[in-house]
Amino acid sequence: MPCPFRVSMKALALTERSNNNSHDIGVERSLHNMEDFKVIDNYLMIRLPDEIDHHKSVDISTKADRYIMTKKVGNIVFDFERTTFMDSSGIGIILGRYKKIACFGGKVYAINTDNRIRRILLLSGLQDIVEIISKG
C-alpha cells in the first residue's frame, strides 16, 4: 500500500504552484498564528496554542505538512505547554501527522501535557503511537 503522504505531497505541490500568493513557510499568513513551528535537527517542534479547535487545527495541519514536505523532518514533537483546551480536531492533528511521518519511520511525541490533555490523549488511544511526556 503506497504511503498516503506521497499523494498529498503531490496535491500540495500542485496547490502551491497554482497559488499566486506564494510565501515563505516562516512568514505564513494565518488567522491563528499563535503556534510556533521550528525544525531542530531531525525534529519538527510544534508549540501548540492555548486552545485547539476545528478552525485552528486546519491551519496547524497545513503548516505541519508543509514543514514535513520541505524540511524533510523525521520526527514530530507537539508541545502542549500552553494548551488548556483541545477537542477531537486536536486528536486529528496528531493522528494525521503520525500517519504521514510513520511512512518514513518517524516518531511522534507529545510533551508538556497537563492532566486534562494527557487524559484526552489516553482516552483516544494515542499512547500506542505517540510517546506522551507530562509536565513536571
Coordinates of C-alpha atoms in Angstrom, one line a residue:
M1 CA 0.0 0.0 0.0
P2 CA 1.5 3.3 -1.0
C3 CA 2.2 6.0 1.6
P4 CA -0.8 8.4 1.6
F5 CA 1.5 11.3 2.3
R6 CA 3.2 10.9 -1.0
V7 CA -0.1 11.5 -2.7
S8 CA -0.9 14.5 -0.6
M9 CA 2.6 15.9 -1.2
K10 CA 1.8 16.0 -4.9
A11 CA -1.5 17.7 -4.3
L12 CA 0.2 20.3 -2.0
A13 CA 2.8 20.9 -4.7
L14 CA 0.1 21.5 -7.3
T15 CA -1.8 23.8 -5.0
E16 CA 1.3 25.8 -4.2
R17 CA 2.1 26.1 -8.0
S18 CA -1.4 27.4 -8.8
N19 CA -1.4 29.8 -5.9
N20 CA -0.2 33.3 -7.0
N21 CA 0.3 34.3 -3.3
S22 CA 3.4 32.2 -2.7
H23 CA 5.1 32.9 0.6
D24 CA 7.9 31.5 2.8
I25 CA 6.9 28.9 5.4
G26 CA 8.3 31.1 8.2
V27 CA 6.1 34.0 7.3
E28 CA 2.8 32.4 6.5
R29 CA -0.4 34.4 6.8
S30 CA -2.8 32.9 9.2
L31 CA -5.9 33.8 11.2
H32 CA -4.4 31.8 14.1
N33 CA -0.7 32.5 14.2
M34 CA -0.1 31.6 17.9
E35 CA 1.6 28.3 17.3
D36 CA 5.3 28.1 16.7
F37 CA 7.0 25.8 14.2
K38 CA 10.7 25.1 14.4
V39 CA 13.0 22.4 13.0
I40 CA 15.7 21.3 15.3
D41 CA 18.0 18.6 13.9
N42 CA 15.6 16.0 12.5
Y43 CA 12.6 17.1 14.7
L44 CA 9.7 19.4 13.8
M45 CA 8.8 21.1 17.1
I46 CA 5.2 22.4 17.1
R47 CA 4.3 24.7 20.0
L48 CA 0.5 24.5 20.2
P49 CA -1.8 27.4 21.1
D50 CA -3.9 27.6 24.2
E51 CA -7.0 26.3 22.5
I52 CA -7.1 23.7 19.7
D53 CA -10.4 23.6 17.9
H54 CA -11.5 22.9 14.3
H55 CA -10.6 26.3 13.0
K56 CA -7.0 26.2 14.4
S57 CA -6.5 22.6 13.5
V58 CA -6.8 23.1 9.8
D59 CA -4.1 25.8 9.9
I60 CA -1.8 23.8 12.2
S61 CA -2.1 20.6 10.0
T62 CA -1.4 22.6 6.8
K63 CA 1.7 24.2 8.2
A64 CA 3.0 21.0 9.7
D65 CA 2.5 19.2 6.4
R66 CA 4.5 21.9 4.6
Y67 CA 7.3 21.6 7.0
I68 CA 7.3 17.8 6.7
M69 CA 7.5 18.1 3.0
T70 CA 10.0 20.9 2.6
K71 CA 12.3 20.3 5.6
K72 CA 12.4 16.5 5.4
V73 CA 11.9 16.1 9.1
G74 CA 12.0 12.6 10.6
N75 CA 10.1 13.1 13.9
I76 CA 7.4 15.5 15.3
V77 CA 7.2 16.9 18.8
F78 CA 3.9 18.5 19.8
D79 CA 4.4 20.9 22.8
F80 CA 1.3 21.3 24.8
E81 CA 2.8 23.7 27.4
R82 CA 0.3 26.5 26.6
T83 CA -2.7 24.2 25.7
T84 CA -5.6 24.2 28.1
F85 CA -8.4 23.1 25.7
M86 CA -8.4 20.6 22.9
D87 CA -11.4 19.0 21.1
S88 CA -11.4 16.0 18.8
S89 CA -9.8 18.0 16.0
G90 CA -6.6 18.1 18.1
I91 CA -6.6 14.3 18.0
G92 CA -7.0 14.5 14.3
I93 CA -3.9 16.8 14.0
I94 CA -1.8 14.3 15.9
L95 CA -3.1 11.2 14.1
G96 CA -2.8 12.7 10.7
R97 CA 0.8 13.8 11.2
Y98 CA 1.6 10.4 12.7
K99 CA 0.3 8.6 9.6
K100 CA 2.4 10.9 7.4
I101 CA 5.6 10.7 9.4
A102 CA 5.3 7.0 10.1
C103 CA 5.6 6.3 6.3
F104 CA 9.2 7.4 6.7
G105 CA 9.9 5.6 10.0
G106 CA 9.4 8.7 12.1
K107 CA 8.0 9.0 15.6
V108 CA 5.6 11.5 17.3
Y109 CA 5.9 12.9 20.8
A110 CA 3.5 14.9 22.9
I111 CA 5.4 16.9 25.6
N112 CA 4.3 19.2 28.5
T113 CA 0.9 17.7 28.7
D114 CA -1.2 18.6 31.7
N115 CA -3.6 16.2 33.3
R116 CA -6.5 17.2 31.2
I117 CA -4.7 16.9 27.8
R118 CA -3.0 13.7 28.9
R119 CA -6.4 12.2 29.8
I120 CA -7.7 13.1 26.3
L121 CA -4.7 11.5 24.6
L122 CA -5.1 8.4 26.7
L123 CA -8.8 8.1 26.2
S124 CA -8.3 8.4 22.5
G125 CA -5.8 5.5 22.5
L126 CA -2.9 7.7 21.1
Q127 CA -0.5 6.3 23.7
D128 CA 0.0 3.3 21.4
I129 CA 1.5 5.5 18.7
V130 CA 2.7 8.7 20.5
E131 CA 5.1 9.0 23.3
I132 CA 3.4 11.2 25.9
I133 CA 5.5 13.1 28.3
S134 CA 3.7 15.0 31.1
K135 CA 4.6 18.3 32.8
G136 CA 6.9 18.2 35.8

